[in-house]
Amino acid sequence: MRLGVRILRIYIYIYILNKYIKLTLLLLYMFNSKEYWNERYNQGGNSGSGSYNNLSIFKADVINSFIKNNNIQSIIDYGVGDGNQLKLIHTENKVYTGIDVSPTIISKCKEIFKDDSNKCFMNIDNLDSSVKGELVLSCDVTYHLIEDDVFHEYMKNLFDMSTRYVIIYSNDNDINHAVHVKFRKFTNYIEQQFPIWKLIQHIPNKYPQEKLGYNNDTTSSCDFYIYEKCYS
């Protein structure tokens, strides 16, 4: 009798596991990163813990130092998000362009920074070849681009828009972490697809995450990767 109960439990467990796997695969297949972020912002969500608290301060310190040391005059923020991180970036007397996939968040940023004439914001659908900057930022973005075609297009735009430098803040490993989080080994991808761009600096996170997905509010698995355009 006990053996029969155990076998039944095993069958139930296998059935539930099979359903879970099928549902996960279905969600991955149907996932639309653009719709996900717009809906998240429509419902009052923010850009995530990486744009707040100690993590946002660490990111701002690195970016601000780079802007100052390299006399950067024009900045493109490719994935500006809710604008909280931007509040800490020193863009005074700089030409700043914030780009995002969400019309909702672009409207919000325009309202937040309406008194700053040096800043402009645009939806990714309005992006064209005339948008250029000395420095293009990509912070906590690449791993939210679940679809391969979206990732490829983003990376092309990222490097096409820059005239000098690209800074990426992300996790450089191939890991399917969640439905809306897909880490990629982007350094290899860049080396193959954009050979004139060279990785000139890797800055480890000041608050490294010991176990992926734990303590997301105060730690991160992302580091800084700084690229420079080199013609020879």
Coordinates of N, CA and C in Angstrom, one line a residue:
M1 N 0.8 -1.2 0.0 CA 0.0 0.0 0.0 C 0.9 1.3 0.0
R2 N 1.9 1.2 0.9 CA 2.8 2.4 0.9 C 3.5 2.6 -0.4
L3 N 3.9 1.5 -1.0 CA 4.6 1.6 -2.3 C 3.8 2.2 -3.3
G4 N 2.5 1.9 -3.3 CA 1.5 2.4 -4.3 C 1.4 3.9 -4.1
V5 N 1.3 4.4 -2.8 CA 1.2 5.8 -2.5 C 2.4 6.5 -3.0
R6 N 3.6 5.9 -2.8 CA 4.8 6.6 -3.2 C 4.9 6.7 -4.7
I7 N 4.5 5.7 -5.4 CA 4.5 5.7 -6.9 C 3.5 6.8 -7.4
L8 N 2.4 6.9 -6.7 CA 1.4 7.9 -7.1 C 1.9 9.3 -6.9
R9 N 2.6 9.5 -5.8 CA 3.2 10.8 -5.5 C 4.3 11.2 -6.5
I10 N 5.0 10.2 -7.0 CA 6.1 10.4 -8.0 C 5.4 10.8 -9.3
Y11 N 4.3 10.1 -9.7 CA 3.6 10.4 -10.9 C 3.0 11.9 -10.8
I12 N 2.5 12.2 -9.7 CA 2.0 13.6 -9.5 C 3.1 14.6 -9.6
Y13 N 4.2 14.3 -9.0 CA 5.3 15.2 -9.0 C 5.8 15.4 -10.5
I14 N 5.9 14.3 -11.2 CA 6.4 14.4 -12.6 C 5.4 15.2 -13.5
Y15 N 4.1 14.9 -13.2 CA 3.0 15.7 -13.9 C 3.1 17.2 -13.7
I16 N 3.3 17.6 -12.5 CA 3.4 19.0 -12.1 C 4.6 19.6 -12.7
L17 N 5.8 18.9 -12.6 CA 7.0 19.4 -13.2 C 6.9 19.6 -14.7
N18 N 6.3 18.6 -15.3 CA 6.1 18.7 -16.8 C 5.3 19.9 -17.2
K19 N 4.2 20.2 -16.4 CA 3.4 21.3 -16.6 C 4.2 22.6 -16.4
Y20 N 5.0 22.6 -15.4 CA 5.8 23.8 -15.1 C 6.8 24.1 -16.2
I21 N 7.4 23.1 -16.7 CA 8.4 23.2 -17.8 C 7.7 23.8 -19.0
K22 N 6.6 23.2 -19.4 CA 5.8 23.6 -20.5 C 5.4 25.1 -20.4
L23 N 4.9 25.5 -19.2 CA 4.5 26.9 -19.0 C 5.7 27.8 -19.1
T24 N 6.8 27.4 -18.5 CA 8.0 28.3 -18.6 C 8.4 28.5 -20.1
L25 N 8.5 27.4 -20.8 CA 8.9 27.5 -22.2 C 7.9 28.4 -23.0
L26 N 6.6 28.2 -22.7 CA 5.6 29.0 -23.4 C 5.8 30.5 -23.1
L27 N 6.1 30.9 -21.8 CA 6.3 32.2 -21.4 C 7.5 32.8 -22.1
L28 N 8.6 32.0 -22.2 CA 9.8 32.5 -22.9 C 9.5 32.7 -24.3
Y29 N 8.7 31.8 -24.9 CA 8.4 32.0 -26.4 C 7.5 33.2 -26.6
M30 N 6.6 33.5 -25.7 CA 5.7 34.6 -25.9 C 6.2 35.9 -25.4
F31 N 7.3 35.9 -24.6 CA 7.7 37.1 -23.9 C 8.1 38.2 -24.9
N32 N 7.6 39.4 -24.6 CA 7.9 40.6 -25.4 C 8.5 41.7 -24.4
S33 N 9.8 41.9 -24.5 CA 10.5 42.8 -23.6 C 9.9 44.2 -23.6
K34 N 9.6 44.7 -24.8 CA 9.0 46.0 -24.9 C 7.7 46.1 -24.2
E35 N 6.8 45.2 -24.4 CA 5.5 45.2 -23.7 C 5.6 45.0 -22.2
Y36 N 6.6 44.2 -21.8 CA 6.8 43.9 -20.4 C 7.1 45.2 -19.7
W37 N 8.1 46.0 -20.2 CA 8.5 47.2 -19.5 C 7.5 48.3 -19.6
N38 N 6.8 48.4 -20.7 CA 5.8 49.5 -20.8 C 4.7 49.2 -19.8
E39 N 4.3 47.9 -19.7 CA 3.2 47.5 -18.8 C 3.7 47.7 -17.3
R40 N 4.9 47.4 -17.1 CA 5.5 47.5 -15.7 C 5.4 49.0 -15.3
Y41 N 5.8 49.9 -16.2 CA 5.8 51.3 -15.9 C 4.3 51.9 -15.8
N42 N 3.5 51.3 -16.7 CA 2.1 51.7 -16.7 C 1.4 51.4 -15.3
Q43 N 1.9 50.4 -14.7 CA 1.3 49.9 -13.4 C 2.0 50.6 -12.2
G44 N 2.9 51.5 -12.5 CA 3.5 52.2 -11.4 C 4.9 51.6 -10.9
G45 N 5.4 50.6 -11.7 CA 6.6 50.0 -11.3 C 7.8 50.9 -11.7
N46 N 9.0 50.6 -11.1 CA 10.2 51.4 -11.4 C 11.2 50.6 -12.2
S47 N 12.4 51.2 -12.3 CA 13.4 50.6 -13.2 C 14.1 49.4 -12.5
G48 N 13.9 49.2 -11.2 CA 14.5 48.2 -10.5 C 15.5 48.7 -9.4
S49 N 15.9 47.7 -8.6 CA 16.8 48.1 -7.5 C 18.1 48.7 -7.9
G50 N 18.6 48.3 -9.1 CA 19.9 48.8 -9.6 C 19.9 50.3 -9.7
S51 N 18.8 50.9 -9.8 CA 18.7 52.4 -10.0 C 18.5 53.1 -8.7
Y52 N 18.6 52.4 -7.6 CA 18.3 53.0 -6.3 C 19.4 52.6 -5.3
N53 N 19.3 53.3 -4.2 CA 20.2 53.0 -3.0 C 21.7 53.0 -3.4
N54 N 22.4 52.2 -2.7 CA 23.9 52.2 -2.8 C 24.4 51.8 -4.2
L55 N 23.6 51.0 -4.9 CA 24.0 50.6 -6.3 C 23.9 51.8 -7.2
S56 N 22.9 52.6 -7.1 CA 22.8 53.8 -8.0 C 24.0 54.8 -7.7
I57 N 24.4 54.9 -6.5 CA 25.5 55.7 -6.1 C 26.8 55.2 -6.7
F58 N 27.0 53.9 -6.6 CA 28.2 53.3 -7.1 C 28.3 53.5 -8.6
K59 N 27.2 53.3 -9.3 CA 27.1 53.5 -10.8 C 27.4 55.0 -11.1
A60 N 26.8 55.9 -10.4 CA 26.9 57.3 -10.7 C 28.4 57.7 -10.5
D61 N 29.0 57.2 -9.4 CA 30.4 57.6 -9.1 C 31.3 57.2 -10.3
V62 N 31.1 56.0 -10.8 CA 32.0 55.5 -12.0 C 31.7 56.3 -13.2
I63 N 30.4 56.5 -13.5 CA 30.1 57.3 -14.7 C 30.5 58.7 -14.7
N64 N 30.3 59.4 -13.5 CA 30.7 60.8 -13.4 C 32.2 61.0 -13.5
S65 N 32.9 60.0 -12.9 CA 34.4 60.1 -13.0 C 34.8 60.0 -14.4
F66 N 34.2 59.1 -15.1 CA 34.6 58.9 -16.5 C 34.3 60.1 -17.4
I67 N 33.1 60.7 -17.2 CA 32.7 61.9 -17.9 C 33.7 63.1 -17.6
K68 N 34.1 63.2 -16.4 CA 35.0 64.3 -16.0 C 36.4 64.1 -16.6
N69 N 36.9 62.8 -16.4 CA 38.3 62.5 -16.8 C 38.5 62.5 -18.3
N70 N 37.4 62.3 -19.1 CA 37.5 62.3 -20.5 C 36.8 63.4 -21.2
N71 N 36.5 64.4 -20.4 CA 35.9 65.7 -21.0 C 34.7 65.4 -21.9
I72 N 33.8 64.5 -21.5 CA 32.7 64.2 -22.3 C 31.7 65.3 -22.4
Q73 N 31.3 65.7 -23.6 CA 30.3 66.8 -23.8 C 28.9 66.3 -24.3
S74 N 28.8 65.1 -24.8 CA 27.5 64.6 -25.2 C 27.3 63.2 -24.8
I75 N 26.1 62.9 -24.2 CA 25.9 61.6 -23.6 C 24.5 61.1 -24.1
I76 N 24.5 59.8 -24.5 CA 23.2 59.1 -24.8 C 23.0 58.0 -23.8
D77 N 21.9 58.0 -23.2 CA 21.5 57.0 -22.2 C 20.5 56.0 -22.8
Y78 N 21.0 54.9 -23.3 CA 20.2 53.9 -24.1 C 19.5 52.9 -23.1
G79 N 18.4 53.4 -22.6 CA 17.6 52.6 -21.6 C 17.6 53.4 -20.3
V80 N 17.1 54.7 -20.5 CA 17.1 55.6 -19.4 C 16.3 55.2 -18.2
G81 N 15.2 54.5 -18.5 CA 14.3 54.0 -17.4 C 13.6 55.2 -16.7
D82 N 13.3 55.0 -15.4 CA 12.4 56.0 -14.7 C 13.1 57.3 -14.3
G83 N 14.4 57.5 -14.7 CA 15.1 58.7 -14.4 C 15.7 58.8 -13.0
N84 N 15.5 57.9 -12.2 CA 16.1 58.0 -10.8 C 17.6 58.0 -10.9
Q85 N 18.2 57.1 -11.7 CA 19.6 57.0 -11.8 C 20.2 58.3 -12.4
L86 N 19.4 58.8 -13.4 CA 19.9 60.0 -14.1 C 20.0 61.2 -13.2
K87 N 19.2 61.3 -12.1 CA 19.3 62.4 -11.1 C 20.7 62.5 -10.5
L88 N 21.5 61.4 -10.5 CA 22.8 61.3 -9.9 C 23.9 61.5 -10.9
I89 N 23.6 61.6 -12.2 CA 24.6 61.7 -13.2 C 24.9 63.2 -13.5
H90 N 26.1 63.6 -13.5 CA 26.5 65.0 -13.7 C 26.4 65.4 -15.2
T91 N 25.3 65.9 -15.6 CA 25.1 66.3 -17.0 C 25.0 67.8 -17.3
E92 N 25.5 68.5 -16.3 CA 25.4 70.0 -16.4 C 26.3 70.4 -17.6
N93 N 25.7 71.3 -18.4 CA 26.4 71.8 -19.6 C 26.8 70.7 -20.6
K94 N 26.1 69.6 -20.5 CA 26.3 68.5 -21.5 C 25.1 68.4 -22.3
V95 N 25.2 67.8 -23.5 CA 24.1 67.5 -24.3 C 23.7 66.0 -24.0
Y96 N 22.5 65.9 -23.4 CA 22.1 64.5 -22.9 C 20.8 64.1 -23.7
T97 N 20.8 62.8 -24.1 CA 19.7 62.2 -24.8 C 19.3 60.9 -24.1
G98 N 18.1 60.8 -23.6 CA 17.7 59.6 -22.9 C 16.7 58.9 -23.9
I99 N 17.0 57.6 -24.1 CA 16.2 56.7 -25.0 C 15.6 55.6 -24.2
D100 N 14.3 55.2 -24.5 CA 13.7 54.1 -23.8 C 12.6 53.5 -24.7
V101 N 12.3 52.2 -24.5 CA 11.2 51.5 -25.3 C 9.8 51.9 -24.8
S102 N 9.7 52.5 -23.6 CA 8.4 52.7 -23.0 C 8.0 54.2 -23.2
P103 N 6.9 54.4 -24.0 CA 6.4 55.8 -24.1 C 6.0 56.4 -22.8
T104 N 5.5 55.5 -21.9 CA 5.1 56.0 -20.5 C 6.2 56.6 -19.8
I105 N 7.4 55.9 -19.8 CA 8.5 56.4 -19.0 C 9.2 57.6 -19.7
I106 N 9.1 57.7 -21.0 CA 9.6 58.8 -21.7 C 8.9 60.1 -21.3
S107 N 7.5 59.9 -21.2 CA 6.7 61.1 -20.8 C 7.0 61.5 -19.4
K108 N 7.2 60.5 -18.5 CA 7.6 60.7 -17.1 C 8.9 61.5 -17.0
C109 N 9.9 61.1 -17.8 CA 11.2 61.7 -17.7 C 11.1 63.1 -18.2
K110 N 10.3 63.3 -19.3 CA 10.2 64.7 -19.8 C 9.6 65.6 -18.7
E111 N 8.7 65.1 -17.9 CA 8.0 65.9 -16.9 C 9.0 66.1 -15.7
I112 N 9.8 65.1 -15.3 CA 10.7 65.3 -14.2 C 11.8 66.3 -14.5
F113 N 12.3 66.3 -15.8 CA 13.4 67.1 -16.2 C 13.0 68.2 -17.1
K114 N 11.8 68.7 -17.0 CA 11.2 69.7 -17.9 C 12.0 71.0 -17.8
D115 N 12.6 71.3 -16.7 CA 13.3 72.6 -16.6 C 14.8 72.5 -17.0
D116 N 15.2 71.4 -17.5 CA 16.6 71.2 -18.0 C 16.6 71.2 -19.5
S117 N 17.0 72.3 -20.1 CA 17.0 72.4 -21.5 C 18.1 71.6 -22.2
N118 N 19.0 71.1 -21.5 CA 20.1 70.3 -22.1 C 19.7 68.9 -22.3
K119 N 18.6 68.5 -21.7 CA 18.1 67.1 -21.8 C 17.0 66.9 -22.7
C120 N 17.0 65.9 -23.5 CA 15.9 65.5 -24.4 C 15.7 64.0 -24.2
F121 N 14.5 63.6 -24.5 CA 14.1 62.2 -24.3 C 13.3 61.7 -25.5
M122 N 13.6 60.5 -25.9 CA 12.9 60.0 -27.1 C 12.6 58.5 -27.0
N123 N 11.5 58.1 -27.6 CA 11.2 56.7 -27.7 C 12.0 56.0 -28.7
I124 N 12.3 54.7 -28.5 CA 13.2 54.0 -29.4 C 12.7 54.0 -30.8
D125 N 11.3 54.0 -30.9 CA 10.7 54.0 -32.3 C 11.1 55.2 -33.1
N126 N 11.5 56.3 -32.5 CA 11.9 57.5 -33.2 C 13.4 57.7 -33.4
L127 N 14.1 56.6 -33.1 CA 15.6 56.6 -33.2 C 16.0 56.6 -34.7
D128 N 16.9 57.5 -35.1 CA 17.5 57.5 -36.4 C 19.0 57.7 -36.4
S129 N 19.6 57.7 -37.6 CA 21.0 57.7 -37.7 C 21.7 59.0 -37.3
S130 N 20.8 60.1 -37.1 CA 21.4 61.4 -36.7 C 21.7 61.5 -35.2
V131 N 21.2 60.5 -34.4 CA 21.4 60.5 -33.0 C 22.8 60.0 -32.7
K132 N 23.7 60.9 -32.2 CA 25.1 60.6 -31.9 C 25.5 61.2 -30.6
G133 N 26.5 60.5 -30.0 CA 27.0 61.1 -28.7 C 28.4 60.5 -28.5
E134 N 29.3 61.3 -27.8 CA 30.6 60.9 -27.5 C 30.6 59.6 -26.6
L135 N 29.7 59.6 -25.7 CA 29.5 58.5 -24.8 C 28.1 57.9 -24.8
V136 N 28.0 56.6 -25.0 CA 26.7 56.0 -24.9 C 26.7 55.0 -23.7
L137 N 25.7 55.2 -22.9 CA 25.5 54.3 -21.7 C 24.5 53.2 -21.9
S138 N 24.8 52.1 -21.3 CA 23.9 51.0 -21.3 C 23.9 50.3 -19.9
C139 N 23.1 50.8 -19.0 CA 23.1 50.3 -17.6 C 21.9 49.4 -17.3
D140 N 22.2 48.2 -16.9 CA 21.1 47.3 -16.5 C 20.1 47.1 -17.6
V141 N 20.6 47.0 -18.9 CA 19.7 46.9 -20.0 C 19.8 45.5 -20.7
T142 N 21.0 45.2 -21.1 CA 21.2 44.1 -22.0 C 20.6 42.7 -21.6
Y143 N 20.6 42.5 -20.3 CA 20.0 41.2 -19.8 C 18.5 41.2 -19.7
H144 N 17.9 42.4 -20.0 CA 16.4 42.4 -20.1 C 16.0 42.3 -21.6
L145 N 16.9 42.1 -22.5 CA 16.5 41.9 -23.9 C 16.5 40.4 -24.2
I146 N 15.4 39.9 -23.9 CA 15.2 38.4 -24.0 C 15.3 37.9 -25.4
E147 N 14.6 38.6 -26.3 CA 14.5 38.1 -27.7 C 15.9 38.4 -28.4
D148 N 16.4 37.4 -29.1 CA 17.7 37.5 -29.8 C 17.7 38.7 -30.8
D149 N 16.6 38.8 -31.6 CA 16.6 39.9 -32.6 C 16.6 41.3 -31.9
V150 N 15.9 41.4 -30.8 CA 15.9 42.7 -30.0 C 17.3 43.0 -29.5
F151 N 18.0 42.0 -29.0 CA 19.3 42.1 -28.5 C 20.3 42.6 -29.6
H152 N 20.2 41.9 -30.7 CA 21.1 42.2 -31.9 C 20.9 43.7 -32.3
E153 N 19.6 44.1 -32.4 CA 19.3 45.4 -32.9 C 19.8 46.5 -31.9
Y154 N 19.6 46.2 -30.6 CA 20.0 47.1 -29.5 C 21.6 47.3 -29.6
M155 N 22.3 46.2 -29.7 CA 23.8 46.3 -29.7 C 24.3 47.0 -30.9
K156 N 23.7 46.8 -32.0 CA 24.1 47.6 -33.2 C 23.8 49.1 -33.0
N157 N 22.7 49.4 -32.5 CA 22.4 50.9 -32.2 C 23.3 51.4 -31.2
L158 N 23.6 50.6 -30.2 CA 24.4 51.1 -29.1 C 25.8 51.6 -29.6
F159 N 26.4 50.8 -30.5 CA 27.7 51.2 -30.9 C 27.7 52.1 -32.1
D160 N 26.6 52.1 -32.9 CA 26.5 53.0 -34.0 C 26.3 54.4 -33.5
M161 N 25.6 54.6 -32.4 CA 25.4 56.0 -31.9 C 26.6 56.6 -31.3
S162 N 27.6 55.9 -30.9 CA 28.7 56.4 -30.2 C 29.8 56.9 -31.1
T163 N 30.4 58.0 -30.8 CA 31.6 58.5 -31.6 C 32.9 58.2 -30.9
R164 N 32.8 57.9 -29.6 CA 34.1 57.6 -28.8 C 34.0 56.5 -27.9
Y165 N 33.0 56.5 -27.0 CA 33.0 55.5 -25.9 C 31.6 54.9 -25.7
V166 N 31.7 53.6 -25.2 CA 30.4 52.9 -24.8 C 30.7 52.3 -23.4
I167 N 29.8 52.6 -22.5 CA 29.9 51.9 -21.2 C 28.7 51.0 -21.0
I168 N 29.0 49.8 -20.7 CA 28.0 48.8 -20.4 C 28.1 48.3 -19.0
Y169 N 27.0 48.3 -18.3 CA 26.9 47.8 -16.9 C 26.0 46.6 -17.0
S170 N 26.6 45.4 -16.8 CA 25.7 44.2 -17.0 C 26.5 43.0 -16.5
N171 N 25.9 41.8 -16.6 CA 26.5 40.6 -16.2 C 27.0 39.9 -17.5
D172 N 28.3 39.6 -17.5 CA 28.9 39.0 -18.7 C 29.0 37.5 -18.7
N173 N 27.8 36.8 -18.6 CA 27.7 35.4 -18.6 C 26.5 34.9 -19.3
D174 N 26.5 33.7 -19.8 CA 25.3 33.2 -20.5 C 24.5 32.4 -19.4
I175 N 23.4 33.1 -18.9 CA 22.6 32.5 -17.9 C 21.1 32.9 -18.2
N176 N 20.2 31.9 -18.3 CA 18.8 32.2 -18.4 C 18.3 32.3 -16.9
H177 N 18.2 33.4 -16.4 CA 17.9 33.6 -14.9 C 16.5 33.6 -14.6
A178 N 15.7 34.3 -15.4 CA 14.2 34.5 -15.2 C 13.5 34.8 -16.5
V179 N 12.2 34.8 -16.5 CA 11.5 35.1 -17.7 C 11.9 36.4 -18.3
H180 N 12.2 37.4 -17.5 CA 12.5 38.7 -18.0 C 14.0 39.0 -17.8
V181 N 14.8 38.0 -17.5 CA 16.3 38.2 -17.3 C 17.0 37.1 -18.0
K182 N 17.8 37.6 -19.0 CA 18.7 36.6 -19.7 C 20.1 37.2 -19.8
F183 N 21.0 36.8 -19.0 CA 22.4 37.3 -19.1 C 23.0 36.7 -20.3
R184 N 23.9 37.5 -20.9 CA 24.6 37.0 -22.1 C 26.1 37.3 -22.0
K185 N 26.9 36.5 -22.7 CA 28.3 36.8 -22.8 C 28.6 37.8 -23.8
F186 N 28.3 39.1 -23.5 CA 28.3 40.1 -24.5 C 29.7 40.5 -25.0
T187 N 30.7 40.3 -24.1 CA 32.0 40.7 -24.5 C 32.5 39.9 -25.7
N188 N 32.2 38.6 -25.7 CA 32.5 37.8 -26.9 C 31.8 38.3 -28.1
Y189 N 30.5 38.6 -27.9 CA 29.7 39.1 -29.0 C 30.2 40.4 -29.6
I190 N 30.6 41.3 -28.8 CA 31.2 42.6 -29.2 C 32.5 42.4 -30.0
E191 N 33.3 41.5 -29.4 CA 34.6 41.3 -30.1 C 34.4 40.7 -31.5
Q192 N 33.4 39.9 -31.7 CA 33.1 39.3 -33.0 C 32.4 40.3 -33.9
Q193 N 31.4 41.0 -33.4 CA 30.5 41.8 -34.3 C 31.0 43.3 -34.5
F194 N 31.8 43.8 -33.5 CA 32.3 45.2 -33.6 C 33.8 45.3 -33.3
P195 N 34.6 44.8 -34.2 CA 36.0 44.6 -34.0 C 36.8 45.9 -33.8
I196 N 36.2 47.1 -34.2 CA 36.9 48.3 -34.0 C 36.7 48.9 -32.6
W197 N 35.9 48.2 -31.8 CA 35.7 48.6 -30.5 C 36.5 47.7 -29.5
K198 N 37.3 48.4 -28.7 CA 38.2 47.6 -27.8 C 37.8 47.9 -26.3
L199 N 37.8 46.8 -25.6 CA 37.5 46.9 -24.1 C 38.7 47.5 -23.4
I200 N 38.6 48.7 -22.9 CA 39.7 49.3 -22.3 C 39.7 49.3 -20.8
Q201 N 38.6 48.9 -20.2 CA 38.5 48.9 -18.7 C 37.4 48.0 -18.2
H202 N 37.6 47.2 -17.3 CA 36.6 46.4 -16.6 C 36.6 46.8 -15.1
I203 N 35.5 47.3 -14.6 CA 35.4 47.7 -13.2 C 34.5 46.8 -12.4
P204 N 35.0 46.0 -11.6 CA 34.1 45.1 -10.8 C 33.2 45.8 -9.9
N205 N 32.1 45.2 -9.6 CA 31.1 45.9 -8.7 C 31.6 46.1 -7.3
K206 N 31.3 47.2 -6.8 CA 31.7 47.5 -5.4 C 30.9 46.7 -4.4
Y207 N 29.7 46.3 -4.8 CA 28.8 45.5 -4.0 C 28.4 44.2 -4.7
P208 N 29.4 43.3 -4.9 CA 29.2 42.0 -5.7 C 28.1 41.1 -5.0
Q209 N 27.4 40.4 -5.9 CA 26.4 39.5 -5.4 C 27.0 38.1 -5.3
E210 N 27.0 37.6 -4.1 CA 27.6 36.3 -3.9 C 26.8 35.1 -4.5
K211 N 25.5 35.3 -4.4 CA 24.6 34.2 -5.0 C 23.6 34.9 -5.9
L212 N 23.5 34.5 -7.1 CA 22.7 35.2 -8.1 C 21.2 35.2 -7.7
G213 N 20.7 36.4 -7.7 CA 19.3 36.6 -7.3 C 19.0 36.9 -5.9
Y214 N 20.0 36.9 -5.0 CA 19.8 37.1 -3.6 C 20.4 38.5 -3.3
N215 N 19.6 39.2 -2.4 CA 20.0 40.5 -1.9 C 20.1 41.5 -3.1
N216 N 19.1 41.5 -4.0 CA 19.1 42.3 -5.2 C 19.0 43.8 -4.8
D217 N 18.5 44.1 -3.6 CA 18.3 45.5 -3.3 C 19.7 46.2 -3.0
T218 N 20.6 45.5 -2.6 CA 21.9 46.1 -2.1 C 23.1 45.5 -2.8
T219 N 23.0 44.4 -3.6 CA 24.1 43.8 -4.3 C 23.7 43.6 -5.8
S220 N 24.8 43.4 -6.6 CA 24.5 43.1 -8.0 C 25.5 42.2 -8.6
S221 N 25.1 41.4 -9.6 CA 26.1 40.6 -10.3 C 26.7 41.3 -11.5
C222 N 26.4 42.6 -11.7 CA 26.8 43.3 -12.9 C 28.1 44.1 -12.6
D223 N 29.0 44.2 -13.6 CA 30.2 45.0 -13.5 C 30.1 46.1 -14.7
F224 N 31.1 47.0 -14.6 CA 31.2 48.0 -15.7 C 32.3 47.5 -16.8
Y225 N 31.9 47.7 -18.0 CA 32.8 47.3 -19.2 C 32.8 48.6 -20.1
I226 N 34.0 49.1 -20.2 CA 34.2 50.4 -20.9 C 34.9 50.1 -22.3
Y227 N 34.2 50.6 -23.4 CA 34.8 50.3 -24.7 C 35.2 51.7 -25.4
E228 N 36.2 51.6 -26.1 CA 36.7 52.8 -26.9 C 36.7 52.4 -28.4
K229 N 36.4 53.4 -29.2 CA 36.4 53.2 -30.7 C 37.9 53.3 -31.1
C230 N 38.4 52.3 -31.8 CA 39.8 52.3 -32.2 C 39.9 51.9 -33.7
Y231 N 40.4 52.7 -34.5 CA 40.5 52.5 -35.9 C 41.7 51.7 -36.4
S232 N 42.7 51.5 -35.5 CA 43.9 50.8 -35.9 C 44.4 49.9 -34.7

